[in-house]
Amino acid sequence: MDRLIGKHWHHLPPDEVLDLLGSDGEKGLDLFEIESRQDRYGANVLTTRKGTGPLLRFLLQFHQPLVYILLAAALVTLLLREWVDSGVIFGVVLVNAVIGFLQESKAVKALDALARTMITEATVIRSGEKRRISSSEVVPGDIVLLQSGDKVPADIRLISVRDLQVDESALTGESVAVQKDDRVLPHETLLADRKNMAYGSSLVTYGQAAGVVVAIGDRTEVGRISELISSTEELDTPLLRKIAEFSKVLLYVILLLAGLTFGVGLLRGESAFEMFMAAVALAVGAIPEGLPAAMTITLAIGVARMARRRAIIRKLPAVETLGSTTVICSDKTGTLTENQMTVQEVMAGPDLFEVTGAGYAPFGEITAQNGHPRDALTPALLECLRCGLLCNDSLLVEKDGRWTVQGDPTEGALIASAVKCGFSAEGEAVRWKRLDTIPFESQHQFMATLHAAPEGGSLIAYAKGSVESILERCARSLSSEGEPADLNPGKILAAVDQMAAKGLRVLAFARTSLQEEAKRLDHQDISAGMTFLGLQGMIDPARAEAVEAVKNCHSAGIHVKMITGDHALTASAIARMIGLRNAGLAVTGRDLANMSDRELIDTVEGVSVYARVAPEQKLRLVEALQARGNIVAMTGDGVNDAPALKRADIGVAMGITGTDVAKEAADMVLTDDNFATIEAAVEEGRGIFDNLTKFIVWTLPTNIGEGLVILAAIFAGVTLPILPVQILWINMTTAVLLGLMLVFEPKEPDIMERSPRDPGQPILTRVLIWRILIVGFLLLLGAFGLFEWEMRTGTDVAEARTVAVNVFVMVELFYLFNCRSLTKSVLETGFFSNLWVFGGASIMLALQLMFTYVPVMNTAFHSKPIGVDSWLRILAVAVIVLLVVGLEKWVVRKRANSDTGKGRPGRS
């Protein structure tokens, strides 16, 4: 039997299933067989797979090229006995590692959360007796009894069913509870359509059933998802990939230049010790010590900003990843839609009506399609809505400003539509006292209730159900005024087809009068002669804010794709509502199963709607999009979304309706379950990448300039213009007080009008690299030139070095204003829009004056006071850099505008 456990069972008759599993549908398993199977198959729990231990996870935070460079810098400063500088650099590395470790530790909880979803209780039949046991004790072959409110303990083949409805939305994405039966299905039936199966972790919402357990633990469908999560490869974010590439290049360049410096000095006859110190100075100068700190702080500030906009970031680099996203793959139910069934159209008598509002909130209006105002609503409409309200076992409840349904989502929609027309659910229940009920049964496809009319006299039976089951019981309909009229089945069915084409689920309504002495209701009473009242068409509607968010994503060059477990017709209808491209073209899970990986990769970008999709297929879709070079954000809320959330470049889970599994597999959680929040997060992400790029463009010229100054001095055979300790002073103070102020730079107005960055494009474009080289070369000319000027006029070497250090600091300060925008001039950015820049600049100037004039600082950093004429020459160099960069940006803009005017994209 072992080879059968966990296989497909939906295509086998119940008797054959019981026989294969060695079980009895009436008595279940005996106690000895249960003990044997528990020993053989183990507990009905998900295996928590062993991951990387906490110590190794912490140590891996240091396994990055940039961190290697920083550790080298810290080691060098330690050898130079510069304890403070060494401590600062070590501190930066340690803080980065701790933050990364804490963020990563949260992610490993995903499998634990998934395992918790399986722990519940189950009612079983063992040795002919009904027992309540922990779900972990269930074994294959157990006979399980299900009823409303139960969580299904394992994968079960149903053997007897009475009106069973199961909510499988977390597993399949189906937005409404699924009606179950025990009939044999074709072998190729998709997971979401296997109506004779109940799957572990799904929830029974209505009815009763008995079934035999066919899979437990890791062999259940939810266990397969657990396997997908644990085996799914997490990708580095674009930022981490680019920083890693940049760091490797920088590492090689630094080692090459340091070796070149040492070698050239030796060839010129300099001492090995002095050349070693010169090589150390060059290495320290070339290392951007402030970059990891800037990156961490920038991302942390982004996290705080996003939290204010209702997006919680679980992994820091995810902030930036959103900014480079090219495709958003969104689940439909609860993400793009309300996850609340809503009546949108009503046919009552000969008239059609439209219903406004969304979800279960009883707010909205009902207007006739021909323009009748609300006060002209017809008696036929009122009777149709009253039928939906009274023939109903559910209840709408408001909690914390949010309306929910206790009971069936379809019935909740009927209550909401009636209340929008002025009915009171409580008032009508009192006025129309219910006397009897025929509950919904799948073989009859309707529900009926018997009521005492308020005015006395005859009793009224109301019925609701499928169009076919209600229409065949009707002999007449109502006119708009509520008078008897001829029944027109052709017109009714045409209205049904029109509603169905819009993805609406359609229910029909009818009534009949019974004699007062009839206190009970049976099927014979409503088998014929009823009066047809109308139709109500409902759907899980699109969020209004999602429509605008999708539009904004399209204008920002981001493709939005819907991936759902729902039916293709419904998915296409919602896609049209929210404005997805190619909304009429829906690819189903069956289509995907028949595609090779190459066919899927070729097809995936041209399709926006994917329906009836299984969990592993969501994963395939994400991988296919990534194979085409896309940066993929995947949104979702169910257990079925977790593997794809983990694989995507950024996973986005819903905070309200999302399962713990989805939240802990995701990089970001939306606290308001609002797709529109993703748009805000994308905008924030783009702003963060902008600011990180601005920092890099600002800091690298200093490192290049310092390296060039050292090289120039070695090649020229002159004294070093700046010492290692002075280089560390420049790099650490300016990075904190000047560079980090760019982190607070406001987002530029056109940020959401740009196309997403090309994922293959490096952090620095050719234009920015050219700008960095220009400023680095100007720093060489300014610092080395003024150092030589001071030396040739008889100035002390300490004073000359002080001039060189101040050249670097003042050029960085002036150049900071150039870097507030990578394309616009200083004045266009809004000169006072970032007051942090002025605060940082003021403190930097104060520190630099202390560096120059305070004796303690002179001793520590080998500096010396300088005169006013030296300051004027320093300021002249800084102003020249400011003007040259401003001119370069103007030339680039001019050329870009010229290329655009000629129909060619501007180069960057």
Short mmCIF file of C-alpha atoms in Angstrom, two decimals, residues 173-467:
data_model
loop_
_atom_site.label_atom_id
_atom_site.label_comp_id
_atom_site.label_asym_id
_atom_site.label_seq_id
_atom_site.Cartn_x
_atom_site.Cartn_y
_atom_site.Cartn_z
CA GLY A 173 -7.19 30.69 -5.16
CA GLU A 174 -10.89 29.87 -5.75
CA SER A 175 -12.80 32.92 -4.44
CA VAL A 176 -15.96 31.09 -3.31
CA ALA A 177 -16.51 27.87 -1.39
CA VAL A 178 -16.47 24.78 -3.63
CA GLN A 179 -19.50 22.49 -3.79
CA LYS A 180 -18.30 18.90 -3.22
CA ASP A 181 -19.67 15.49 -4.22
CA ASP A 182 -18.43 11.90 -4.35
CA ARG A 183 -18.68 11.23 -8.09
CA VAL A 184 -15.77 9.76 -10.06
CA LEU A 185 -13.83 12.31 -12.13
CA PRO A 186 -11.53 11.97 -15.17
CA HIS A 187 -7.88 11.33 -14.35
CA GLU A 188 -6.74 14.62 -15.98
CA THR A 189 -9.01 16.79 -13.77
CA LEU A 190 -7.10 19.75 -12.33
CA LEU A 191 -6.62 20.17 -8.59
CA ALA A 192 -9.11 23.05 -8.28
CA ASP A 193 -11.81 21.00 -10.07
CA ARG A 194 -11.48 17.77 -8.04
CA LYS A 195 -14.86 18.04 -6.33
CA ASN A 196 -14.65 14.56 -4.79
CA MET A 197 -11.53 15.48 -2.80
CA ALA A 198 -11.09 17.54 0.39
CA TYR A 199 -7.55 18.79 0.96
CA GLY A 200 -5.67 19.29 4.19
CA SER A 201 -5.82 22.82 5.73
CA SER A 202 -8.96 23.78 3.75
CA LEU A 203 -12.07 24.79 5.72
CA VAL A 204 -15.58 23.28 5.64
CA THR A 205 -18.11 26.13 5.37
CA TYR A 206 -21.33 24.16 4.93
CA GLY A 207 -22.78 20.65 4.99
CA GLN A 208 -21.45 17.28 6.04
CA ALA A 209 -19.41 14.46 4.52
CA ALA A 210 -17.46 11.30 5.21
CA GLY A 211 -14.24 10.39 3.50
CA VAL A 212 -11.18 8.19 3.64
CA VAL A 213 -7.71 9.62 4.25
CA VAL A 214 -5.48 9.06 1.22
CA ALA A 215 -2.45 11.19 2.15
CA ILE A 216 -0.99 12.67 5.34
CA GLY A 217 1.86 15.05 6.25
CA ASP A 218 4.40 15.71 3.54
CA ARG A 219 2.42 13.69 0.98
CA THR A 220 -0.61 15.99 1.09
CA GLU A 221 -1.08 18.82 -1.39
CA VAL A 222 -0.07 21.29 1.34
CA GLY A 223 2.96 19.07 1.99
CA ARG A 224 3.92 19.39 -1.67
CA ILE A 225 3.80 23.16 -1.26
CA SER A 226 6.06 22.83 1.78
CA GLU A 227 8.50 20.90 -0.41
CA LEU A 228 8.30 23.63 -3.06
CA ILE A 229 9.06 26.32 -0.47
CA SER A 230 12.04 24.48 0.97
CA SER A 231 13.46 23.66 -2.46
CA THR A 232 12.81 27.04 -4.04
CA GLU A 233 15.99 28.98 -4.68
CA GLU A 234 15.98 32.52 -3.34
CA LEU A 235 17.56 35.05 -5.64
CA ASP A 236 19.81 37.92 -4.68
CA THR A 237 18.13 41.25 -5.25
CA PRO A 238 19.30 43.42 -8.18
CA LEU A 239 20.98 45.79 -5.74
CA LEU A 240 22.95 43.02 -4.03
CA ARG A 241 23.95 41.57 -7.41
CA LYS A 242 25.13 44.96 -8.69
CA ILE A 243 26.95 45.85 -5.45
CA ALA A 244 28.65 42.42 -5.51
CA GLU A 245 29.79 42.95 -9.11
CA PHE A 246 30.95 46.49 -8.33
CA SER A 247 32.78 45.32 -5.20
CA LYS A 248 34.68 42.58 -7.06
CA VAL A 249 35.86 45.04 -9.70
CA LEU A 250 36.85 47.53 -7.00
CA LEU A 251 38.73 44.85 -5.08
CA TYR A 252 40.84 43.92 -8.12
CA VAL A 253 41.50 47.56 -9.04
CA ILE A 254 42.65 48.41 -5.49
CA LEU A 255 44.98 45.42 -5.30
CA LEU A 256 46.39 46.18 -8.75
CA LEU A 257 47.03 49.86 -8.01
CA ALA A 258 48.47 49.14 -4.56
CA GLY A 259 50.86 46.59 -6.08
CA LEU A 260 51.75 49.01 -8.88
CA THR A 261 52.48 51.75 -6.36
CA PHE A 262 54.74 49.47 -4.32
CA GLY A 263 56.56 48.18 -7.40
CA VAL A 264 57.14 51.59 -9.04
CA GLY A 265 58.46 53.02 -5.77
CA LEU A 266 60.94 50.19 -5.36
CA LEU A 267 62.15 50.66 -8.96
CA ARG A 268 62.73 54.34 -8.19
CA GLY A 269 64.94 53.38 -5.25
CA GLU A 270 62.51 54.25 -2.45
CA SER A 271 62.59 52.21 0.76
CA ALA A 272 60.28 49.20 1.01
CA PHE A 273 58.72 50.50 4.26
CA GLU A 274 57.81 53.89 2.74
CA MET A 275 56.38 52.24 -0.37
CA PHE A 276 54.38 49.84 1.77
CA MET A 277 52.89 52.83 3.63
CA ALA A 278 52.17 54.53 0.28
CA ALA A 279 50.42 51.38 -0.98
CA VAL A 280 48.41 51.28 2.25
CA ALA A 281 47.47 54.96 1.79
CA LEU A 282 46.30 54.24 -1.75
CA ALA A 283 44.26 51.21 -0.64
CA VAL A 284 42.64 53.12 2.22
CA GLY A 285 41.89 56.03 -0.12
CA ALA A 286 40.32 53.84 -2.78
CA ILE A 287 38.01 51.95 -0.40
CA PRO A 288 34.58 53.65 -0.11
CA GLU A 289 34.19 52.96 3.61
CA GLY A 290 30.89 54.84 3.78
CA LEU A 291 29.15 52.83 1.05
CA PRO A 292 27.79 49.90 3.13
CA ALA A 293 26.73 52.26 5.90
CA ALA A 294 25.02 54.49 3.35
CA MET A 295 23.33 51.50 1.76
CA THR A 296 22.06 50.16 5.09
CA ILE A 297 20.86 53.56 6.32
CA THR A 298 19.22 54.40 2.99
CA LEU A 299 17.34 51.11 2.98
CA ALA A 300 16.40 51.47 6.66
CA ILE A 301 14.97 54.94 6.01
CA GLY A 302 13.09 53.46 3.06
CA VAL A 303 11.64 50.83 5.42
CA ALA A 304 10.39 53.56 7.75
CA ARG A 305 8.85 55.53 4.88
CA MET A 306 7.12 52.42 3.52
CA ALA A 307 5.76 51.51 6.95
CA ARG A 308 4.05 54.90 7.00
CA ARG A 309 2.54 53.96 3.63
CA ARG A 310 1.34 50.60 5.02
CA ALA A 311 4.02 48.37 3.58
CA ILE A 312 6.15 46.39 6.04
CA ILE A 313 9.58 45.37 4.75
CA ARG A 314 10.97 42.08 6.07
CA LYS A 315 14.25 42.12 4.10
CA LEU A 316 16.10 45.41 3.62
CA PRO A 317 17.22 45.04 -0.03
CA ALA A 318 13.56 44.44 -1.01
CA VAL A 319 13.02 48.20 -0.70
CA GLU A 320 15.23 48.85 -3.70
CA THR A 321 14.09 45.78 -5.63
CA LEU A 322 10.59 47.22 -5.97
CA GLY A 323 12.11 50.22 -7.72
CA SER A 324 13.58 48.02 -10.44
CA THR A 325 10.52 45.78 -10.85
CA THR A 326 9.47 45.21 -14.45
CA VAL A 327 6.60 42.74 -13.87
CA ILE A 328 4.10 42.38 -11.02
CA CYS A 329 2.41 38.96 -10.86
CA SER A 330 -0.68 39.36 -8.72
CA ASP A 331 -3.10 36.89 -7.26
CA LYS A 332 -6.70 37.89 -8.00
CA THR A 333 -8.70 37.01 -4.91
CA GLY A 334 -8.25 39.55 -2.13
CA THR A 335 -5.42 41.36 -3.92
CA LEU A 336 -6.88 42.85 -7.07
CA THR A 337 -10.40 42.08 -5.84
CA GLU A 338 -12.25 42.65 -2.56
CA ASN A 339 -12.47 38.90 -1.70
CA GLN A 340 -16.13 39.66 -0.96
CA MET A 341 -18.90 38.62 -3.33
CA THR A 342 -20.93 41.59 -4.52
CA VAL A 343 -24.18 41.78 -6.48
CA GLN A 344 -23.64 44.04 -9.50
CA GLU A 345 -26.69 43.41 -11.69
CA VAL A 346 -30.33 42.54 -11.00
CA MET A 347 -33.10 41.54 -13.41
CA ALA A 348 -36.57 41.97 -11.86
CA GLY A 349 -39.64 41.68 -14.07
CA PRO A 350 -38.70 43.12 -17.47
CA ASP A 351 -36.20 45.62 -16.02
CA LEU A 352 -32.44 45.48 -15.51
CA PHE A 353 -30.78 47.26 -12.60
CA GLU A 354 -27.19 48.11 -11.69
CA VAL A 355 -25.89 47.92 -8.12
CA THR A 356 -23.04 50.14 -6.90
CA GLY A 357 -20.70 49.56 -3.97
CA ALA A 358 -18.23 46.78 -3.34
CA GLY A 359 -17.88 44.00 -0.82
CA TYR A 360 -20.22 43.23 2.05
CA ALA A 361 -20.46 46.85 3.19
CA PRO A 362 -24.18 47.67 2.77
CA PHE A 363 -23.49 51.01 1.11
CA GLY A 364 -24.38 51.81 -2.46
CA GLU A 365 -27.32 52.43 -4.75
CA ILE A 366 -29.50 50.47 -7.12
CA THR A 367 -30.47 52.24 -10.33
CA ALA A 368 -32.33 51.04 -13.38
CA GLN A 369 -30.24 50.75 -16.54
CA ASN A 370 -32.73 53.06 -18.27
CA GLY A 371 -31.97 55.77 -15.73
CA HIS A 372 -34.75 55.46 -13.13
CA PRO A 373 -33.83 57.27 -9.89
CA ARG A 374 -33.83 55.28 -6.67
CA ASP A 375 -37.28 56.46 -5.56
CA ALA A 376 -38.79 54.89 -8.68
CA LEU A 377 -37.50 51.37 -7.94
CA THR A 378 -40.14 48.87 -8.95
CA PRO A 379 -42.20 46.53 -6.76
CA ALA A 380 -40.76 43.63 -8.78
CA LEU A 381 -37.23 44.65 -7.78
CA LEU A 382 -38.21 44.94 -4.12
CA GLU A 383 -39.72 41.46 -4.17
CA CYS A 384 -36.64 39.95 -5.84
CA LEU A 385 -34.35 41.52 -3.23
CA ARG A 386 -36.66 40.50 -0.36
CA CYS A 387 -36.50 36.91 -1.57
CA GLY A 388 -32.68 36.98 -1.47
CA LEU A 389 -32.77 38.50 2.02
CA LEU A 390 -35.28 36.06 3.57
CA CYS A 391 -34.19 32.84 1.84
CA ASN A 392 -30.85 33.19 3.57
CA ASP A 393 -28.99 31.64 6.54
CA SER A 394 -26.08 34.07 6.76
CA LEU A 395 -25.36 37.29 8.63
CA LEU A 396 -23.36 40.46 7.94
CA VAL A 397 -21.20 41.70 10.81
CA GLU A 398 -19.22 44.92 11.20
CA LYS A 399 -15.98 44.79 13.19
CA ASP A 400 -13.39 47.57 13.34
CA GLY A 401 -15.00 49.29 10.37
CA ARG A 402 -14.81 46.16 8.18
CA TRP A 403 -17.88 44.20 7.11
CA THR A 404 -17.63 40.42 7.00
CA VAL A 405 -20.08 37.58 6.46
CA GLN A 406 -20.88 34.84 8.93
CA GLY A 407 -21.89 32.06 6.59
CA ASP A 408 -21.90 31.72 2.82
CA PRO A 409 -20.26 34.54 0.78
CA THR A 410 -23.01 34.35 -1.85
CA GLU A 411 -25.69 34.87 0.79
CA GLY A 412 -23.69 37.77 2.23
CA ALA A 413 -23.83 39.46 -1.19
CA LEU A 414 -27.63 39.00 -1.31
CA ILE A 415 -28.04 40.61 2.13
CA ALA A 416 -25.87 43.57 1.11
CA SER A 417 -27.85 44.17 -2.11
CA ALA A 418 -31.15 44.16 -0.20
CA VAL A 419 -29.88 46.56 2.47
CA LYS A 420 -28.69 48.95 -0.27
CA CYS A 421 -32.34 49.19 -1.34
CA GLY A 422 -33.48 50.13 2.16
CA PHE A 423 -34.33 46.74 3.65
CA SER A 424 -33.37 45.87 7.22
CA ALA A 425 -32.25 42.26 7.65
CA GLU A 426 -33.45 42.17 11.28
CA GLY A 427 -36.70 44.00 10.49
CA GLU A 428 -37.65 41.72 7.61
CA ALA A 429 -36.88 38.62 9.67
CA VAL A 430 -39.35 39.85 12.32
CA ARG A 431 -42.04 40.89 9.83
CA TRP A 432 -41.72 37.73 7.74
CA LYS A 433 -41.43 35.04 10.40
CA ARG A 434 -39.75 31.91 9.06
CA LEU A 435 -41.71 28.72 9.61
CA ASP A 436 -39.74 26.07 7.74
CA THR A 437 -36.74 25.52 5.44
CA ILE A 438 -35.67 23.22 2.66
CA PRO A 439 -31.84 23.43 2.87
CA PHE A 440 -29.69 23.61 -0.22
CA GLU A 441 -28.83 20.20 -1.62
CA SER A 442 -26.51 19.68 -4.57
CA GLN A 443 -28.92 17.32 -6.35
CA HIS A 444 -31.71 19.93 -6.26
CA GLN A 445 -29.61 23.10 -6.64
CA PHE A 446 -31.97 25.36 -4.65
CA MET A 447 -32.93 26.47 -1.12
CA ALA A 448 -36.45 27.39 -0.02
CA THR A 449 -37.98 28.98 3.08
CA LEU A 450 -41.57 29.30 4.28
CA HIS A 451 -42.75 32.58 5.85
CA ALA A 452 -45.88 33.99 7.43
CA ALA A 453 -46.92 37.11 5.50
CA PRO A 454 -47.03 40.27 7.67
CA GLU A 455 -50.63 41.08 6.75
CA GLY A 456 -51.81 37.55 7.59
CA GLY A 457 -53.62 35.28 5.23
CA SER A 458 -51.63 32.95 3.00
CA LEU A 459 -48.11 31.79 3.62
CA ILE A 460 -45.28 32.65 1.21
CA ALA A 461 -42.53 30.27 0.13
CA TYR A 462 -39.39 31.87 -1.29
CA ALA A 463 -36.77 29.95 -3.27
CA LYS A 464 -33.33 30.76 -4.64
CA GLY A 465 -30.93 28.62 -6.64
CA SER A 466 -29.49 27.89 -10.05
CA VAL A 467 -31.35 29.39 -13.01
#
